[in-house]
PDB file of C-alpha atoms in Angstrom:
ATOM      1  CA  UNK S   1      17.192 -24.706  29.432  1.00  0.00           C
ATOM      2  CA  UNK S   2      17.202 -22.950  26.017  1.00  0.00           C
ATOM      3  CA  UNK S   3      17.536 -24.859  22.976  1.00  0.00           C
ATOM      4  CA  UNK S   4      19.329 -23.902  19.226  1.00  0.00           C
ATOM      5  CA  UNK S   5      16.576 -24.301  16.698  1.00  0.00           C
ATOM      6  CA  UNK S   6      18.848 -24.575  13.549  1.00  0.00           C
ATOM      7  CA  UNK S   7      17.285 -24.436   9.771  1.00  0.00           C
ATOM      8  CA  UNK S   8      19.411 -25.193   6.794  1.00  0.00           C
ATOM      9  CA  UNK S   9      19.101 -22.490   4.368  1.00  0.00           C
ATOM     10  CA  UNK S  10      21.942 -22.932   1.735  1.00  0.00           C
ATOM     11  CA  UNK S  11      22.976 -26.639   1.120  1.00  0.00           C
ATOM     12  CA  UNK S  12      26.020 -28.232   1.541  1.00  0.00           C
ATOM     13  CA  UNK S  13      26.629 -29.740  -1.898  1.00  0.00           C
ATOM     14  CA  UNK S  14      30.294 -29.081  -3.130  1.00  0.00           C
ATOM     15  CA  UNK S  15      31.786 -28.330   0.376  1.00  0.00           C
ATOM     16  CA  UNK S  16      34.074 -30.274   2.123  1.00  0.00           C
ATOM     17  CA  UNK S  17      33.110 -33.843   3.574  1.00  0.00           C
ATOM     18  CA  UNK S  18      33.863 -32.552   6.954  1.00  0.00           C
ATOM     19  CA  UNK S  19      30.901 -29.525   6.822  1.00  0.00           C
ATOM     20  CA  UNK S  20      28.630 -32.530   4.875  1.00  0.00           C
ATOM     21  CA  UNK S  21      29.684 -34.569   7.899  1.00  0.00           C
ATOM     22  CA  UNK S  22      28.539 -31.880  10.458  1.00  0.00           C
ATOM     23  CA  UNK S  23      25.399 -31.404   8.225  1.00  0.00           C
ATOM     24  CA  UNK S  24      24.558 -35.069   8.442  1.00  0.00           C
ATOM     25  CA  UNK S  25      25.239 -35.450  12.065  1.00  0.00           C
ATOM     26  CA  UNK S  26      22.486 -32.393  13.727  1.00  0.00           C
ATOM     27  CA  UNK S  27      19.854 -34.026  10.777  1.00  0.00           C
ATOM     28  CA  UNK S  28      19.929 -31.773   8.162  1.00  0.00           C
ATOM     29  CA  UNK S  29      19.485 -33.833   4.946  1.00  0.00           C
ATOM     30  CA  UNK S  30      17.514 -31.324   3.443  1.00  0.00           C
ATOM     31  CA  UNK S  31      17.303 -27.289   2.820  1.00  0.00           C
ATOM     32  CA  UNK S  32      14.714 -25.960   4.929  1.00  0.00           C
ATOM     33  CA  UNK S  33      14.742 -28.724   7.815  1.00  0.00           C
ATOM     34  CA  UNK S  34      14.693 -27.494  11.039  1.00  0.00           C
ATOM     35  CA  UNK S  35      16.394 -29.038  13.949  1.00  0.00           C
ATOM     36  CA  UNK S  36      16.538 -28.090  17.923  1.00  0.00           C
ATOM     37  CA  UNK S  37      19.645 -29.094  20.112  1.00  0.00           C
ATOM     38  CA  UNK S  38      19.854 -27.992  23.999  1.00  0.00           C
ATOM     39  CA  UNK S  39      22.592 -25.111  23.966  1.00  0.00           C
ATOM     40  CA  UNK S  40      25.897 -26.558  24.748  1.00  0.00           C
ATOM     41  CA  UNK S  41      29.612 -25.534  24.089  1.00  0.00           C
ATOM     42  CA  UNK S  42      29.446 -28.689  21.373  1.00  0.00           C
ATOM     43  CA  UNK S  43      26.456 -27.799  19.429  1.00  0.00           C
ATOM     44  CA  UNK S  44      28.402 -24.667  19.010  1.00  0.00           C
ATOM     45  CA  UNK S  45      30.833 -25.878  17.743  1.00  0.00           C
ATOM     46  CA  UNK S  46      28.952 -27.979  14.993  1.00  0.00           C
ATOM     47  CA  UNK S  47      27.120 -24.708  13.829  1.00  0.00           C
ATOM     48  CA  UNK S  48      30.524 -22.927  13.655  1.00  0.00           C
ATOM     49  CA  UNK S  49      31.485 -25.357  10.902  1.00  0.00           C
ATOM     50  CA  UNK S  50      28.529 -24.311   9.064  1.00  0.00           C
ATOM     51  CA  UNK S  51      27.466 -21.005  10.109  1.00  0.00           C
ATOM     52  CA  UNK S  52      27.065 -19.838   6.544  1.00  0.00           C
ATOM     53  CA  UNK S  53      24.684 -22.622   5.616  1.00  0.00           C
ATOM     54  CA  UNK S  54      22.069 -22.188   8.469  1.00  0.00           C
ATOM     55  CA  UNK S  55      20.324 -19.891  10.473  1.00  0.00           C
ATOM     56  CA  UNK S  56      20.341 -19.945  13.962  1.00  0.00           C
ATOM     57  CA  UNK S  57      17.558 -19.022  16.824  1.00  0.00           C
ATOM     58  CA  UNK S  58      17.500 -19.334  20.106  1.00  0.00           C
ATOM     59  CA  UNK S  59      14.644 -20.465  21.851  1.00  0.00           C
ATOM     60  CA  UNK S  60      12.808 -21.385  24.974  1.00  0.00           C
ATOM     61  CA  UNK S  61      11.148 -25.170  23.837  1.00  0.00           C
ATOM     62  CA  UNK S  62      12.090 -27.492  20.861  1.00  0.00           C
ATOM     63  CA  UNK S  63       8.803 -28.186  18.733  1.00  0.00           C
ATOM     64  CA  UNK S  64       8.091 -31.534  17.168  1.00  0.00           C
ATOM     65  CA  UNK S  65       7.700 -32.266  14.024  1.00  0.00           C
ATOM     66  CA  UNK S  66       3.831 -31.960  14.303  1.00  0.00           C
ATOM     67  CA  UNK S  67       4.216 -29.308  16.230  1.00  0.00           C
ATOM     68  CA  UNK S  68       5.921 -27.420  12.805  1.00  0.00           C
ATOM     69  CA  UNK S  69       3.527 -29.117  10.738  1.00  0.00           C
ATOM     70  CA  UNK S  70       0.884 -27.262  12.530  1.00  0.00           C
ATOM     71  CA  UNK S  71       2.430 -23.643  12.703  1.00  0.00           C
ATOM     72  CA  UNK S  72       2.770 -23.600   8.830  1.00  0.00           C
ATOM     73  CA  UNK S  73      -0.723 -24.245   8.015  1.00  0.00           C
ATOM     74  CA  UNK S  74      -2.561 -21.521   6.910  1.00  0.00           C
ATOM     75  CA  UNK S  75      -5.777 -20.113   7.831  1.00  0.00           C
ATOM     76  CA  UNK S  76      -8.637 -22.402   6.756  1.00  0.00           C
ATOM     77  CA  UNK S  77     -11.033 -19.666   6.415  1.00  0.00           C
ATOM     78  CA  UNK S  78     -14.065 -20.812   7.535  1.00  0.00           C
ATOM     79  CA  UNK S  79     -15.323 -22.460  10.767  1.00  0.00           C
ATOM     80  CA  UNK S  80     -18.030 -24.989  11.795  1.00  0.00           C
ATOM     81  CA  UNK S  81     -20.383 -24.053  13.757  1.00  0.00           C
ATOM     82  CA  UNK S  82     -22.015 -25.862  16.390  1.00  0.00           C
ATOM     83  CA  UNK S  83     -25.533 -26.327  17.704  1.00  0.00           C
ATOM     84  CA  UNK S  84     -26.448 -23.930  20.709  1.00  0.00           C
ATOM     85  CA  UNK S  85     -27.150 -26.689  22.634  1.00  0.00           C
ATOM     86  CA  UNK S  86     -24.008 -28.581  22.255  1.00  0.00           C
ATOM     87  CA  UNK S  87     -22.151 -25.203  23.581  1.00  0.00           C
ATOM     88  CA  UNK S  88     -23.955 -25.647  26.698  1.00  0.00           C
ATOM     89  CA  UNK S  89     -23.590 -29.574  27.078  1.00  0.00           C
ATOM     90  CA  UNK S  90     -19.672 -28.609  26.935  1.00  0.00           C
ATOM     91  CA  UNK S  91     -19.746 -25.567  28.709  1.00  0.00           C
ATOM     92  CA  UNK S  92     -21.389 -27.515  31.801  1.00  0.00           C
TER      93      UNK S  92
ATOM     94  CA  UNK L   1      22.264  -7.754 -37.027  1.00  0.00           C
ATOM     95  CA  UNK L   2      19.200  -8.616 -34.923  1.00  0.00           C
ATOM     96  CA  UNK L   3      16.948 -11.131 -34.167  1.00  0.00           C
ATOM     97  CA  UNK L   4      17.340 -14.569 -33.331  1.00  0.00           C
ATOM     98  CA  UNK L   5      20.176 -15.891 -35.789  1.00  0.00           C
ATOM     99  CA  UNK L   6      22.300 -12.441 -35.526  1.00  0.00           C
ATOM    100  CA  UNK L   7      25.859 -13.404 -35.032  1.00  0.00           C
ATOM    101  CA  UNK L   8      27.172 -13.139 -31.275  1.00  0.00           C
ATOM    102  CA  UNK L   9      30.167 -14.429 -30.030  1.00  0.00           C
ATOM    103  CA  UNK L  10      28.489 -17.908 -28.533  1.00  0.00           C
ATOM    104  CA  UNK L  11      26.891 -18.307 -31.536  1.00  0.00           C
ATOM    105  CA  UNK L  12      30.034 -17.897 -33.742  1.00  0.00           C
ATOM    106  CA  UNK L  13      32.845 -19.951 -31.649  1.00  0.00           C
ATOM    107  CA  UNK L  14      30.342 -22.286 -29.482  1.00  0.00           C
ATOM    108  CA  UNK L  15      31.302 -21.836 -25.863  1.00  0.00           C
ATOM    109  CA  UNK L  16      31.698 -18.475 -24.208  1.00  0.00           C
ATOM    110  CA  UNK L  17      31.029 -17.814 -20.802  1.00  0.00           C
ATOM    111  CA  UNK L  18      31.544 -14.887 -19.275  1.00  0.00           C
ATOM    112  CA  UNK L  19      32.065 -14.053 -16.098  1.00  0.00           C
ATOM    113  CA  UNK L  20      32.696 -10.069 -15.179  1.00  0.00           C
ATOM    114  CA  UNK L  21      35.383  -8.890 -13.399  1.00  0.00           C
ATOM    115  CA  UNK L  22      33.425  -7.341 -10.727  1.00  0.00           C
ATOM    116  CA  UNK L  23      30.171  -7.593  -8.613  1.00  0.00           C
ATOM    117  CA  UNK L  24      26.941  -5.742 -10.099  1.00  0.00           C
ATOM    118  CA  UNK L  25      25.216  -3.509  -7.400  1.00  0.00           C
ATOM    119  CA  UNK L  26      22.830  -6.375  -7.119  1.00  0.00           C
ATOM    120  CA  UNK L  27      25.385  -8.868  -5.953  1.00  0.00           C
ATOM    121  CA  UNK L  28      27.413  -6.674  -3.796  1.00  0.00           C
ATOM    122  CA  UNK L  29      23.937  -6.283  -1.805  1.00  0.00           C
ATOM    123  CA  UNK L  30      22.880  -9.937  -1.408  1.00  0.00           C
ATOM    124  CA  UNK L  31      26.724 -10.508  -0.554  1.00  0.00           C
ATOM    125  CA  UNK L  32      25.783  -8.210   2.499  1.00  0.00           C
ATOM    126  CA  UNK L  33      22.772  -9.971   3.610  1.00  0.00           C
ATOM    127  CA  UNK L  34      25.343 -13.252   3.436  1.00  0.00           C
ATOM    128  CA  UNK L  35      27.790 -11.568   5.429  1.00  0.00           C
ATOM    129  CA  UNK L  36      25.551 -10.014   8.104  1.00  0.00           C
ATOM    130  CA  UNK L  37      23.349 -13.164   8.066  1.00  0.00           C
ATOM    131  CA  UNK L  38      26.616 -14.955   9.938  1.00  0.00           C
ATOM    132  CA  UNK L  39      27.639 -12.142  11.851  1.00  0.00           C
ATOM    133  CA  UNK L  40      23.840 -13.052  13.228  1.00  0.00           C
ATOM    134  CA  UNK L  41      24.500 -16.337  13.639  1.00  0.00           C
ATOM    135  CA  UNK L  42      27.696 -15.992  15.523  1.00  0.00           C
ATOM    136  CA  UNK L  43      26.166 -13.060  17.823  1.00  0.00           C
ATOM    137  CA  UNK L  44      23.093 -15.965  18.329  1.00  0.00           C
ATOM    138  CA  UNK L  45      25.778 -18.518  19.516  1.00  0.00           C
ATOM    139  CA  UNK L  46      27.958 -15.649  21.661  1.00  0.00           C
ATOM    140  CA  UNK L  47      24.542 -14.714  23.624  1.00  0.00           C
ATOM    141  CA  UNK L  48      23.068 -18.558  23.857  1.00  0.00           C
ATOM    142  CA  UNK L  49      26.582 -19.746  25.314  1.00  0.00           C
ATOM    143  CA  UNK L  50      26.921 -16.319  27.548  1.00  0.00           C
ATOM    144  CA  UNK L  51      23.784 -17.155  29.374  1.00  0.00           C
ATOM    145  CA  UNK L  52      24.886 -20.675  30.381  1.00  0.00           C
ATOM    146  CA  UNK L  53      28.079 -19.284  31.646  1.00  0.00           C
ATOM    147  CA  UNK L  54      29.806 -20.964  29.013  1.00  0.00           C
ATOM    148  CA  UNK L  55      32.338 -19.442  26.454  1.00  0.00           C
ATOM    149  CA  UNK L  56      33.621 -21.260  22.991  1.00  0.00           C
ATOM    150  CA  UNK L  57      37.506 -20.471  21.859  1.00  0.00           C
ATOM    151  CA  UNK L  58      36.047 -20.934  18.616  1.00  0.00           C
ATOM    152  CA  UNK L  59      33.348 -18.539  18.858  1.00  0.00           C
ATOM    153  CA  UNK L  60      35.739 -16.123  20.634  1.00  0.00           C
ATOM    154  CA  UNK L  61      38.497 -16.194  18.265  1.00  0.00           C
ATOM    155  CA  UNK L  62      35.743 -15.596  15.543  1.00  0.00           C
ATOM    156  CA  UNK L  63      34.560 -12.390  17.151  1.00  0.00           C
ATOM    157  CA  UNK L  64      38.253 -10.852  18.217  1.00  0.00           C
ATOM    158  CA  UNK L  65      39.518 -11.731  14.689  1.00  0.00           C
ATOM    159  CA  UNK L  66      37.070 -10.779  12.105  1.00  0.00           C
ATOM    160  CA  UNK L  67      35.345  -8.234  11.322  1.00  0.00           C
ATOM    161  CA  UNK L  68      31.719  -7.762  10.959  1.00  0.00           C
ATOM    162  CA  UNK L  69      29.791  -6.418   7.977  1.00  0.00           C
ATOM    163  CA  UNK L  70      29.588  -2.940   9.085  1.00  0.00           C
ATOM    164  CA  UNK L  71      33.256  -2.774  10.121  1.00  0.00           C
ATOM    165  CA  UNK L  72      34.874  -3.773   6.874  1.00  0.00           C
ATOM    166  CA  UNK L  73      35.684  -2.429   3.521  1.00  0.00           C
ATOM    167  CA  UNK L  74      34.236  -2.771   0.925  1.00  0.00           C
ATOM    168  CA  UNK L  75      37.366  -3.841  -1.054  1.00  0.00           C
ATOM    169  CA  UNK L  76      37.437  -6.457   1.828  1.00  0.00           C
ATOM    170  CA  UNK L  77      33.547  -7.253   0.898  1.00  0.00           C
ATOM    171  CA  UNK L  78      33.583  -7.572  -2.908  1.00  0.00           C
ATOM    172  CA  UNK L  79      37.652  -8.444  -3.375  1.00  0.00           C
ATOM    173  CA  UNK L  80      39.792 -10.938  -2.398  1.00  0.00           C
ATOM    174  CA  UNK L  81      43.695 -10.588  -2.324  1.00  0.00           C
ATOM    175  CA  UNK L  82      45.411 -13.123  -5.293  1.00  0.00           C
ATOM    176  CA  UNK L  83      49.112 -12.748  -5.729  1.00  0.00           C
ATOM    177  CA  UNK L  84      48.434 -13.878  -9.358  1.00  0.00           C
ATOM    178  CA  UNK L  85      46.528 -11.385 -10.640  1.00  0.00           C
ATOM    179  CA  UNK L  86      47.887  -7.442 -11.761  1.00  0.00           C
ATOM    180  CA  UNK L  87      47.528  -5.236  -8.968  1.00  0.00           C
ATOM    181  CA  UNK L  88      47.129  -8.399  -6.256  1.00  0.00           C
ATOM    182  CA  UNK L  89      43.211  -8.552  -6.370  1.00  0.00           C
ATOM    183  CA  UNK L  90      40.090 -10.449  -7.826  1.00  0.00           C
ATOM    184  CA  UNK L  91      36.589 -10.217  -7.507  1.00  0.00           C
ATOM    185  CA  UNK L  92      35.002 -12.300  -4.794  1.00  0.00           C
ATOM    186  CA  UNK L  93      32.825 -13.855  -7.189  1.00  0.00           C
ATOM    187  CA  UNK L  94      35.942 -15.792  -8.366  1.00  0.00           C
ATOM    188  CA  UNK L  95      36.436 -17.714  -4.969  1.00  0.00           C
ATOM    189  CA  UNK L  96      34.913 -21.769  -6.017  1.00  0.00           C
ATOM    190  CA  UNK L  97      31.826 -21.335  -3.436  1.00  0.00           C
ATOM    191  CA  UNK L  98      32.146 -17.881  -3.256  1.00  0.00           C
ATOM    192  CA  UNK L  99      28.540 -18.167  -1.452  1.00  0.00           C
ATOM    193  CA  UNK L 100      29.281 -20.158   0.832  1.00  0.00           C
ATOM    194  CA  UNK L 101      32.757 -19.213   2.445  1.00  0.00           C
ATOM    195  CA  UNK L 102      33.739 -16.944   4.714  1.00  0.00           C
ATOM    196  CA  UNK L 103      37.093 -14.459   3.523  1.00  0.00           C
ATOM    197  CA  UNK L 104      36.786 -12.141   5.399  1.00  0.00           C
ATOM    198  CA  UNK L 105      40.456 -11.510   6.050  1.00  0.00           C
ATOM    199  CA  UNK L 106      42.968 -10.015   3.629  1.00  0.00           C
ATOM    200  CA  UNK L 107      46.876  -9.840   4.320  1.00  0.00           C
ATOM    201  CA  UNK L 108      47.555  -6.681   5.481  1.00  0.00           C
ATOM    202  CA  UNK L 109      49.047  -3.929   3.075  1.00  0.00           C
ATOM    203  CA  UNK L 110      47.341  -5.633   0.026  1.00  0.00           C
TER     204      UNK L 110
END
């Protein structure tokens, strides 16, 4: 099962209540939300209404919201270390 | 003559915009990236749906009809057929949305 994972580039101010409709009904309220549907003939069709809003992937799993969160934050560029002994507790 | 009271046509009437009658270079190329960026989305649907097993009219009309990017014109690209103006076309920057529609299609012979 492969899901859509749409993102709403370009908004839909100005264009026609039905594309606005089709905007509000997969979620996208906002540019740059992302949203994941399982591929069927009907989510299809809803991204052919706005094709030239959004941009379209296909992938394997649908991430949460956390899940997003997490992927976009950078590098914190440092890390803790830990006492030796601590390591070892864990390790056994 | 210069600086910042010289006297321009804005300055001198009030209201003038201007809007050129064709695309700068600059345009032309982002109105590429617009095109091919759908011909991507529609190729993204055609595959997802092919590997269910499952075909869209909708999808298939869209392929069989239109051209992509690469295949059309470039009068296609930048102009758009108006029976209004001299000669029968005007810039594609003159569409309302221009950005944000697809017109692809011109009648043929114009």
């Amino acid at each position: 099962m492969s899901y859509f994972r749409i993102t709403l580039m370009r908004s839909g101010i100005g264009l026609p209540a039905k594309v606005q409709g089709v905007l509000k009904a997969l979620g996208l309220r906002k540019r740059m939300t992302t949203v994941y549907y399982p591929v069927s003939p009907d989510v299809a069709g809803q991204i052919m209404r706005i094709k030239e809003l959004v941009d379209v992937k296909e992938v394997a799993e649908p991430m949460t919201k956390c899940q997003m969160r997490e992927a976009r934050r950078p590098d914190p560029g440092y890390y803790i270390e830990r006492k030796g002994n601590r390591l070892i507790d864990e390790k056994m | 003559m210069f600086g910042p009271f010289r006297l321009t046509n804005p300055l001198a009437g009030g209201l003038l915009w201007k809007i050129p009658w064709r695309l700068s270079s600059h345009q032309k190329y982002r109105q590429r990236g617009r095109l091919r960026r759908v011909d991507a989305v529609i190729a993204t649907l055609d595959s997802a749906l092919a590997r269910m097993g499952k075909s869209m009219k909708k999808v298939q009309r869209w392929k069989v009809e239109m051209p992509r990017e690469e295949e059309m014109l470039a009068k296609d690209k930048y102009t758009v057929f108006d029976r209004k103006v001299k000669r029968y076309r005007k810039g594609i920057h003159k569409v309302p949305k221009w950005t944000r529609v697809s017109q692809r299609l011109n009648p043929p012979g114009f």
